[in-house]
XYZ file of C-alpha atoms in Angstrom:
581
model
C 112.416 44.027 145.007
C 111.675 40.508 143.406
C 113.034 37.503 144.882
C 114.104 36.564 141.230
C 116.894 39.644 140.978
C 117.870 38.627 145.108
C 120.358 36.129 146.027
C 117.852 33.940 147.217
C 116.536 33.157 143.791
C 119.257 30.942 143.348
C 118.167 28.397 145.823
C 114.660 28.215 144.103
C 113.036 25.257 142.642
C 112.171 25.647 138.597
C 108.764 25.555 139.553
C 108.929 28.703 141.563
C 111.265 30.736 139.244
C 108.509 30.157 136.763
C 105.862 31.224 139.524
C 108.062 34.835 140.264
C 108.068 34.883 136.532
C 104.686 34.700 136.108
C 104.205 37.182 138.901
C 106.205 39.803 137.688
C 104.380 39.250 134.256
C 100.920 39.691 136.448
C 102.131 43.057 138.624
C 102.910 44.706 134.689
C 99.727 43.522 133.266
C 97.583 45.014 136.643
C 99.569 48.350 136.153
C 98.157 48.478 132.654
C 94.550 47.468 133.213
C 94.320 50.734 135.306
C 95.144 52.825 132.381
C 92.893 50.811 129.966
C 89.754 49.928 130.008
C 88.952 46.396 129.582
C 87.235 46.584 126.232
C 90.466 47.626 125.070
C 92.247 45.034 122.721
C 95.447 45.364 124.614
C 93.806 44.607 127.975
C 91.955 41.658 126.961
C 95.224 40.327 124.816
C 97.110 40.365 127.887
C 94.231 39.055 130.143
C 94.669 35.725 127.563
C 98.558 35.780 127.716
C 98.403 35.714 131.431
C 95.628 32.501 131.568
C 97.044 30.798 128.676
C 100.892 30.924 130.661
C 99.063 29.906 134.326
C 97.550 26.838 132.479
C 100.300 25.721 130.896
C 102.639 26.341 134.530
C 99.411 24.795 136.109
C 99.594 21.366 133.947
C 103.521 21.304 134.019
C 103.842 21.381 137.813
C 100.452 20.954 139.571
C 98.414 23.003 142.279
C 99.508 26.399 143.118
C 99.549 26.795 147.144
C 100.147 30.670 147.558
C 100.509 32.303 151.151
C 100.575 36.149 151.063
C 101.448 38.572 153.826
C 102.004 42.218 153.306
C 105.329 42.297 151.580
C 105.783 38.745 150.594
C 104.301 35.426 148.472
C 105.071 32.185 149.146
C 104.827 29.619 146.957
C 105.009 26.115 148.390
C 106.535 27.474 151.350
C 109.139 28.864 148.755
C 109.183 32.653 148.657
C 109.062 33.430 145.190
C 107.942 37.578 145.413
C 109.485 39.905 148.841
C 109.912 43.306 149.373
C 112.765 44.364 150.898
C 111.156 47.121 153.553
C 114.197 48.780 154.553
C 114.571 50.254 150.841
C 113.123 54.092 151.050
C 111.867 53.771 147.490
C 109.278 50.936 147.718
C 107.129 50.278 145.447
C 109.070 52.017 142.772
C 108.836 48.427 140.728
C 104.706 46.819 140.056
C 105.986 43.620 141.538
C 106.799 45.635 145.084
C 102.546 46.316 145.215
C 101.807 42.811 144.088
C 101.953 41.232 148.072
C 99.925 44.113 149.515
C 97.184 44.068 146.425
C 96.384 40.495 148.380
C 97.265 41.291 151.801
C 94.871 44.466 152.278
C 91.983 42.688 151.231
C 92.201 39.873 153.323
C 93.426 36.749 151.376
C 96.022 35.065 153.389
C 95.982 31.944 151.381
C 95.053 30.656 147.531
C 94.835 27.081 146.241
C 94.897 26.685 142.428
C 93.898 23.514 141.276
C 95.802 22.016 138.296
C 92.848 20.868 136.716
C 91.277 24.351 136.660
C 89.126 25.419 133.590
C 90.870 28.310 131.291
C 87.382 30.006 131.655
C 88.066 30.330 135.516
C 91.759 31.287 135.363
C 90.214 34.027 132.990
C 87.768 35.052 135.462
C 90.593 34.816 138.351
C 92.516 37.306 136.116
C 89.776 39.679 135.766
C 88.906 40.278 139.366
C 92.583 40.703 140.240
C 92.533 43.477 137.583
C 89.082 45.062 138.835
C 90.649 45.368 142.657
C 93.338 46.357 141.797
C 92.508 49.918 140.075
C 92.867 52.054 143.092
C 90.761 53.406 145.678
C 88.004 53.590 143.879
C 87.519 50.096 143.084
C 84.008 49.100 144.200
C 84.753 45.271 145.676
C 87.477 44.092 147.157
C 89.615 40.982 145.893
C 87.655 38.269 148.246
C 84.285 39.566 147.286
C 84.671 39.202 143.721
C 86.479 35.661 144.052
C 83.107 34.704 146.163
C 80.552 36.327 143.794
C 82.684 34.353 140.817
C 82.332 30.914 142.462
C 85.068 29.323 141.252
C 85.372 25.519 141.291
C 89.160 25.322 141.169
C 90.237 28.270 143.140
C 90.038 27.841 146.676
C 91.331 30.583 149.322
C 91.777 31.547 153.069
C 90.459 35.101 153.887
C 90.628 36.764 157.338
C 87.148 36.045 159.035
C 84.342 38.081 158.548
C 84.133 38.713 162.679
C 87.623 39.642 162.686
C 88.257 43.265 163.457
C 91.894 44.123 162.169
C 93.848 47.116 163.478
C 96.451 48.625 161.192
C 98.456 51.591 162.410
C 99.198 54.331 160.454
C 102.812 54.767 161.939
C 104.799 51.310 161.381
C 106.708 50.616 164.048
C 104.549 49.622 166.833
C 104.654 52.694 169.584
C 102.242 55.392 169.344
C 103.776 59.311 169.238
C 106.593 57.922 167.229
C 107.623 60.264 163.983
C 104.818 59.538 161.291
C 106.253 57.893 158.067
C 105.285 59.247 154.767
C 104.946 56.510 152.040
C 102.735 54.435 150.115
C 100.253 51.810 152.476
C 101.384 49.173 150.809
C 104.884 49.561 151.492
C 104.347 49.313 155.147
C 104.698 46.745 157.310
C 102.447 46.103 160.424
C 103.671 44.461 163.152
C 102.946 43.473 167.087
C 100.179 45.113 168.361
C 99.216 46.470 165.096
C 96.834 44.099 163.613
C 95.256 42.318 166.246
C 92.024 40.722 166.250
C 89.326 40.921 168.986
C 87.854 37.623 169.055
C 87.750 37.432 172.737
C 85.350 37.348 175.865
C 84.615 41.141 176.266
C 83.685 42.518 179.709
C 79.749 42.180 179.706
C 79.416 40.497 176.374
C 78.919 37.297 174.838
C 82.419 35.855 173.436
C 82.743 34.863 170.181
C 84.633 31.123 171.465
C 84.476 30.566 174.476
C 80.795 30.122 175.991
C 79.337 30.183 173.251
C 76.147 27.922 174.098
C 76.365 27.783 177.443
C 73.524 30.417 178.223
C 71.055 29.099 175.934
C 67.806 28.100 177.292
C 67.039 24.299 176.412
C 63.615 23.501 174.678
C 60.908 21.849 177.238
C 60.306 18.942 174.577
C 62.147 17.885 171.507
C 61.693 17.583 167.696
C 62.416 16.125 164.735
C 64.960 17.387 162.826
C 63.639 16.318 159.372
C 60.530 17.366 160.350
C 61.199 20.865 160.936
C 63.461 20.252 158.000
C 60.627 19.616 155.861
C 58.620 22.374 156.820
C 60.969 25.260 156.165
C 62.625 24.145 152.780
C 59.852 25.696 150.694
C 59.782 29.015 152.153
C 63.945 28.371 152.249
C 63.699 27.663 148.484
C 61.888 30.709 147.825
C 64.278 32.738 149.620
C 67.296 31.800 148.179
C 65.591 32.287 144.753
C 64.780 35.495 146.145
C 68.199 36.318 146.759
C 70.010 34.891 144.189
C 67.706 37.187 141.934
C 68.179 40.035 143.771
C 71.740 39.737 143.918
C 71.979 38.838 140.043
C 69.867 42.334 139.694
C 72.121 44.649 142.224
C 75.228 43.039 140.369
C 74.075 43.548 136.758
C 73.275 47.354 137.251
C 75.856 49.843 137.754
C 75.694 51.633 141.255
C 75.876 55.327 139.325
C 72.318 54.524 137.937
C 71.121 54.910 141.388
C 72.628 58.307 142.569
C 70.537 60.747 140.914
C 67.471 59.262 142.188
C 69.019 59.132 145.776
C 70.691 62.572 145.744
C 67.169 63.878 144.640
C 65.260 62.301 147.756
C 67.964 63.788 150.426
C 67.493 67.032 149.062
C 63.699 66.192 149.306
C 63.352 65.327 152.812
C 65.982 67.994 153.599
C 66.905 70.428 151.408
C 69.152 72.932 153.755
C 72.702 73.924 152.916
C 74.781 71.349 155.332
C 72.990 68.324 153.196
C 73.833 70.666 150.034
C 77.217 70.450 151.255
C 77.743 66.959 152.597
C 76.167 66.183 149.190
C 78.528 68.231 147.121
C 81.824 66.846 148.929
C 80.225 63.030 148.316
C 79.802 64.187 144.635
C 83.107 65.446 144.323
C 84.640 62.144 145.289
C 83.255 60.345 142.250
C 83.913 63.405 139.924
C 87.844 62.732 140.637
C 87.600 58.503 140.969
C 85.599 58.973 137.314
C 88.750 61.872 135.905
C 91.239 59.109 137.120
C 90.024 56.190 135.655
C 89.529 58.553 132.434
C 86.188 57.968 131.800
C 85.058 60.952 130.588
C 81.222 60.041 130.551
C 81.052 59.063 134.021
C 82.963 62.497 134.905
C 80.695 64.952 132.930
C 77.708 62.891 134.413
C 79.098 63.402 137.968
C 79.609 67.262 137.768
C 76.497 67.728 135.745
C 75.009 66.076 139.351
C 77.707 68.318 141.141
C 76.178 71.212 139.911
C 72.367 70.363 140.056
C 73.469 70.060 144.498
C 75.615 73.494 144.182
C 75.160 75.446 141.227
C 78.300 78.229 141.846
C 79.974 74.894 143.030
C 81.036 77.392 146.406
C 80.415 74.454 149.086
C 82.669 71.871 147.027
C 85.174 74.109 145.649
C 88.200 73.780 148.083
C 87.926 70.576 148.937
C 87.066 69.536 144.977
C 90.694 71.263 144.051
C 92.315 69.394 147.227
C 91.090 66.145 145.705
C 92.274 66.868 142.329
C 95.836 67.597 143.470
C 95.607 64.154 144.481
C 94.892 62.694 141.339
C 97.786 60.649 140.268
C 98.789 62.603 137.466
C 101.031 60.125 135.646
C 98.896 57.358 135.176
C 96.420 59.965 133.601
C 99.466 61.608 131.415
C 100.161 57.707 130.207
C 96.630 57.106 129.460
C 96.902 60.101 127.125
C 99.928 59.440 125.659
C 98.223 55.861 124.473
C 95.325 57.772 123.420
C 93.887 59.492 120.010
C 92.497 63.227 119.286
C 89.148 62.167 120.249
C 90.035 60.987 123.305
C 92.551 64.216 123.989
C 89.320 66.308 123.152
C 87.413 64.094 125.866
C 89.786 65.204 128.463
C 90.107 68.780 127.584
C 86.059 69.031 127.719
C 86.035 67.698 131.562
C 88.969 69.895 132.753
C 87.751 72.743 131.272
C 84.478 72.027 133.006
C 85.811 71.537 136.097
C 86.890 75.174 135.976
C 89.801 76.495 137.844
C 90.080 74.321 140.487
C 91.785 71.533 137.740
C 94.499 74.331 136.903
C 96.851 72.284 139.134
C 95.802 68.855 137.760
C 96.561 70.336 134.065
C 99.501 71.246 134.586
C 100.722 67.863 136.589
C 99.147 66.276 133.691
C 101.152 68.338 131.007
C 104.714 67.771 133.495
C 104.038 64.647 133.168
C 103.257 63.747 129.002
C 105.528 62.016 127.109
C 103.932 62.771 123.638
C 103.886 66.190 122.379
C 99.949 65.554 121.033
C 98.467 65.153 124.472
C 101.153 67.977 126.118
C 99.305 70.132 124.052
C 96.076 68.726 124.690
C 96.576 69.437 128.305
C 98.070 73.193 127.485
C 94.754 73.568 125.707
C 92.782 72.992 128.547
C 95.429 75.664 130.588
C 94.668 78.435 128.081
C 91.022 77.856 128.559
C 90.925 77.605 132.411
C 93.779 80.956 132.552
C 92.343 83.037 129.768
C 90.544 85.804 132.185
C 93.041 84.919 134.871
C 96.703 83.970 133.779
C 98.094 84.927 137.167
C 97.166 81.296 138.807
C 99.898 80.204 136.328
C 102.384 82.410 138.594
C 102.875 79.209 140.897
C 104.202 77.108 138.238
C 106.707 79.592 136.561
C 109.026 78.612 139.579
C 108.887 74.789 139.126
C 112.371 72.713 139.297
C 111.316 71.132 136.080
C 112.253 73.322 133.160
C 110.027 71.527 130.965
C 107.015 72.348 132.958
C 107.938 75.696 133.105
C 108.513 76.223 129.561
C 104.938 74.752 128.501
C 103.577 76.776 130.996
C 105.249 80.313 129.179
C 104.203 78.701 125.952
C 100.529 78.560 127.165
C 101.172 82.178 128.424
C 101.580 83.145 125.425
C 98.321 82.211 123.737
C 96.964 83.672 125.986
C 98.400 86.969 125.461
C 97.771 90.714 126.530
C 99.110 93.309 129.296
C 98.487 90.705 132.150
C 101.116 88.047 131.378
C 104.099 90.897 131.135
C 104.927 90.500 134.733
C 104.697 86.754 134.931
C 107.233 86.629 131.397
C 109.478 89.367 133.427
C 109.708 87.262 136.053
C 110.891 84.084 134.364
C 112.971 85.815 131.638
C 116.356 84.947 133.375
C 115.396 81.332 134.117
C 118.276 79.422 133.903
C 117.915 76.441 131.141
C 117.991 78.884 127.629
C 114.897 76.849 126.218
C 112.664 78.629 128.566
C 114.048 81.970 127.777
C 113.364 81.465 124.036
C 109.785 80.460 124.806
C 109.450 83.547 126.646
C 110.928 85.608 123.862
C 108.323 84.098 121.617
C 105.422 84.086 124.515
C 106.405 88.261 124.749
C 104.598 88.549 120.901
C 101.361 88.301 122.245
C 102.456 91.295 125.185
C 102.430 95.610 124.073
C 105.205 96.721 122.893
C 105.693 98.857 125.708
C 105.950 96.027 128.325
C 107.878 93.472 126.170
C 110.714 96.012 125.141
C 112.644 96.335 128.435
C 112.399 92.106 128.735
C 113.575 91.789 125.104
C 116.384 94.293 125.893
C 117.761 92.408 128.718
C 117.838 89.017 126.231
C 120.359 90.857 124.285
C 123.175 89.859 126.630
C 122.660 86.152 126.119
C 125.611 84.045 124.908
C 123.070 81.586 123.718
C 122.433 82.618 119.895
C 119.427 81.116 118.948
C 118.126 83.159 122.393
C 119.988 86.407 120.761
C 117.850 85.819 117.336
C 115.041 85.604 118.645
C 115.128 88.240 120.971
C 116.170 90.909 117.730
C 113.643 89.277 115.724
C 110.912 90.502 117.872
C 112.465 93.919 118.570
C 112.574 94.367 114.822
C 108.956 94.045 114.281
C 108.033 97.602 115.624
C 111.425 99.836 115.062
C 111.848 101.680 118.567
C 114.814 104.300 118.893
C 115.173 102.687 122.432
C 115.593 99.156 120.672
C 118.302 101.100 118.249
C 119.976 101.889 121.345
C 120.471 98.731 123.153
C 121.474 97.107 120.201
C 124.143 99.705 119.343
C 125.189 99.947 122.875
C 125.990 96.279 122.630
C 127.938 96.502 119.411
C 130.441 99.483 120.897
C 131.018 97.358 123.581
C 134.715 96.345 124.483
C 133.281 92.975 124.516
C 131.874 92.376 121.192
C 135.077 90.846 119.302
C 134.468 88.171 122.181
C 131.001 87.405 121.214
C 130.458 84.081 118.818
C 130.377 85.399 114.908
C 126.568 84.056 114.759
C 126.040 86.632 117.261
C 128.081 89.335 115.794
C 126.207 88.859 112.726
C 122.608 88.830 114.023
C 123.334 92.010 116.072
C 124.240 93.889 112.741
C 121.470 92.137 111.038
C 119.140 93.656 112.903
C 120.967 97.147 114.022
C 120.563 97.437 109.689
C 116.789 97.270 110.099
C 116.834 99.237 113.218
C 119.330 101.942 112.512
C 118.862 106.024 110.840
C 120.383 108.648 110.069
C 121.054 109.789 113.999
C 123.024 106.307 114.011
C 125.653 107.405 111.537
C 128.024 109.507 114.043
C 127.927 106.893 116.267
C 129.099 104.192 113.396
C 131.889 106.816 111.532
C 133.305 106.096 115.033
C 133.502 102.256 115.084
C 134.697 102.390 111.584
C 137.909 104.902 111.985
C 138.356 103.077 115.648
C 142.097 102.625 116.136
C 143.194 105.100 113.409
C 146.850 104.321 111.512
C 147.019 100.840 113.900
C 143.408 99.830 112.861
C 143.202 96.529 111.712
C 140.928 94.332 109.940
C 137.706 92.639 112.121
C 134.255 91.434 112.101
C 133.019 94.727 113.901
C 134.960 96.861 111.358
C 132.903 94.896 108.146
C 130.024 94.799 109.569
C 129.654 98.468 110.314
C 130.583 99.525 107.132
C 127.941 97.069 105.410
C 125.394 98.821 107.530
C 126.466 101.845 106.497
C 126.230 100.789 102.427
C 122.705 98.698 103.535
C 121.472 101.710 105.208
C 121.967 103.992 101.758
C 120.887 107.475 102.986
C 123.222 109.912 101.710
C 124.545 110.715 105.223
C 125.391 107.288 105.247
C 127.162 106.756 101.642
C 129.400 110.295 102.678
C 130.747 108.904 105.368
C 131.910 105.490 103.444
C 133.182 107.954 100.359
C 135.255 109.527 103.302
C 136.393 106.113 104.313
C 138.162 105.262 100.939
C 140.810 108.155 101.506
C 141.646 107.380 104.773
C 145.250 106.424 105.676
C 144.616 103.064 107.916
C 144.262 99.763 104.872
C 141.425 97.833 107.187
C 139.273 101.246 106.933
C 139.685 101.813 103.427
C 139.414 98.034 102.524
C 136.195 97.752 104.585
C 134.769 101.280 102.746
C 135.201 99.309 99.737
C 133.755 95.624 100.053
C 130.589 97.549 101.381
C 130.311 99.864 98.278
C 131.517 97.372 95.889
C 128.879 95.152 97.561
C 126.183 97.898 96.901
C 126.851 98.165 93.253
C 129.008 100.997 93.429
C 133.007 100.823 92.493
């Protein structure tokens, strides 16, 4: 939680409810640059928001002394950001990860000067964004602050001889229950971060003794002598560095993989290097798919494949690393994005092959726009085309949305194959995923979709009922006659809804013959001199006059002398109906 929503925040200064403020603002705008690339107008829009609002905060109150831990930021000794660790959902809000995007990198303390440049609260925005975008960020928060060089930012980072110790079970004793979370919603404590900066047993300490062994020199020197003598070949080195380091920085560190995948598999080309090689590869195919940059992804399995052709050494792990591709921040890139870009992502899950069947559908669970849903069902019905029964997984999902895009791509796909996996979802609870599954069965033989249709036809959803008729009346079946009478002699029709009365008829018309017509006379003359007047009564004898074979027409010309009104009124709306008085 944020101090601001707490109690607490009413015993804060104005200068640090502007600060939390500000904060909050910061944890959205970090959330966003992972989904955007910063080219992207929004990105760099809100990269001038956030500098022009720290200036102006800057000039109206002075320097900014922040202290970070792992689930807190003071400002001023005020805490303006906490997380309240005994929540089970934290992290749920982007200010919750905003202490921890500091903490785990180091930074234990950050000056802002009030006199700092805009250009430099710019750049101080910037490498907050690029560490913050995951795992596979390439520098940490304190190594792009000291590459940057910033006059007015000052900060104190854990030292670089420092070993620090975090457990991965918060709480101090080892064999205690492991805790399943997010990192950064942990809290280490006691023994668990503790720095070795000791005397060790046979070594050298790092403070105490430091000197105290070192041999003194048999004459002395001078200082600016010796001085003197090294600064040109110092000179020359630092030039030497600084352009080295301006060259390293400037190119990309994927320009250098081919070249250094291609001179392991030189000096050793045997099938353990293949595979260490092709599990290293398949890290950066995922880091590339979940920063969606679709270049960098078909350039990484294009590399993938040139180490393992058939892709056998990488393939289980490369589908264990996809499932942990986090699906949503992909789905919201999508949702933000255009057709080209949709088309983008379809090429490099489709080229993944089957292993990014899970990561489709996570993706398409997790779409808010119906344009890149179906991007992402695309990609299914390519991956599932030869081998729909991987979708068989999914069809028992709690989320009936999932499940019902997952039929719908079943159904493009089509043929014998899918019949089982329709059966088996065909009495699904929610009614939308029945009617996809009623529509998914017109790509399925007749043969295997009539017995699922049939079962649909005791639905009191009528939409579902519709749907289910309209497809058994598009290849007349005497079994499909059957069912559909069987339901209209049922005790139970009168209780039916009259949309579903009416579609049943509706279709027994197109359904029915001449071997129908014993089985109607009946319906009609149910209930002889008591009969009365109902929906079943009407609608038989209209199917009767629609169904015109002479058979047919007899038994209505029978119906007009019989002794029971509701028969002989019914005979005659259907003949008068037919043209006939």
């Amino acid at each position: 939680m944020s101090l601001s929503s707490s109690p607490q925040a009413n015993n804060l200064s104005p200068e640090a409810l502007e600060a939390a403020s500000w904060l909050r603002q910061l944890a959205r705008s970090l959330r966003m640059f992972r989904l955007y690339r910063t080219s992207n107008p929004i990105v760099q829009q809100a990269q001038e928001n956030l500098s022009a609002s720290l200036m102006e905060l800057l000039k109206r109150h002075g320097n900014w002394e922040l202290a970070f831990s792992s689930s807190s930021i003071r400002l001023n000794e005020e805490l303006v950001v906490h997380v309240d660790q005994r929540k089970e959902d934290v992290g749920s809000e982007a200010v919750e990860q905003l202490p921890f995007l500091f903490y785990r990198d180091g930074m234990r303390k950050m000056t802002i000067a009030a006199a700092t440049p805009r250009a430099e609260l710019e750049t101080l925005i910037e490498c907050l964004g690029r560490s913050s975008r995951g795992p596979d960020a390439q520098d940490d928060l304190v190594t792009l602050l000291w590459q940057a060089n910033l006059k007015g930012v000052r900060f104190e980072a854990v030292p670089l001889e420092q070993m620090i110790y975090v457990s991965s079970r918060p709480g101090g004793t080892a064999g205690a229950e492991e805790r399943r979370g997010q990192v950064y919603a942990w809290t280490p404590s006691g023994s668990e971060i503790r720095g070795d900066l000791g005397q060790l047993a046979g070594k050298q300490g790092l403070h105490k003794d430091t000197f105290d062994d070192w041999e003194l020199p048999g004459r002395g020197g001078s200082v600016e002598q010796a001085w003197q003598e090294l600064e040109a070949d110092t000179t020359l080195a630092r030039d030497m560095f600084a352009f080295e380091w301006l060259r390293v920085s400037e190119r990309a560190w994927t320009d250098d993989i081919g070249p250094f995948v291609h001179t392991l598999l030189r000096l050793d080309g045997s099938e353990s290097m293949r595979a260490a090689l092709a599990r290293s590869l398949g890290t950066w195919v995922v880091a590339a798919l979940q920063r969606a940059d679709w270049d960098e992804t078909r350039r990484a399995l294009g590399m993938l494949d040139t180490v393992d052709p058939g892709r056998a050494l990488a393939a289980a792990e490369l589908e264990q690393q996809l499932d942990g591709v986090e699906a949503a921040a992909l789905a919201e890139h999508l949702d933000e994005s255009d057709a080209d870009d949709h088309a983008q992502f379809v090429s490099c899950v489709v080229a993944l092959g089957e292993v990014a069947v899970g990561l489709a559908c996570a993706v398409m669970a997790e779409c808010g726009r119906a344009r890149s849903r179906a991007a992402a069902c695309t990609a299914i019905c390519w991956l599932c085309a030869d081998a729909p029964g991987k979708l068989a997984r999914f069809l028992g999902d709690s989320r009936w949305h999932l499940v019902r895009n997952v039929v719908f791509a079943l159904g493009h796909i089509g043929g014998p194959e899918i019949a089982p996996l329709l059966a088996e979802v065909a009495r699904h609870p929610e009614p939308r995923v029945r009617r996809q599954v009623v529509q998914a069965l017109g790509g399925v033989p007749h043969e295997l979709a009539l017995p699922i249709l049939v079962d649909q036809l005791d639905t009191s959803d009528p939409q579902l009922l519709a749907h289910a008729l309209a497809m058994l009346t598009r290849e007349p079946d005497p079994r499909a006659t059957e069912a559909v009478l069987q339901r209209i002699q049922a005790p139970d029709f009168e209780s039916r809804s009259e949309p579903s009365q009416r579609a049943l008829f509706a279709a027994f018309a197109e359904l029915a013959d001449d071997a129908s017509v014993p089985a109607l006379e009946q319906i009609l003359h149910r209930g002889g001199w008591l009969a009365r007047r109902t929906f079943q009564r009407t609608g038989v004898a209209r199917t009767l006059a629609r169904l015109g074979t002479p058979a047919a027409l007899d038994v209505l010309e029978n119906a007009l002398r019989s002794r029971s009104e509701a028969v002989r009124q019914a005979a005659l709306e259907a003949l008068s109906a037919r043209g006939r008085p």
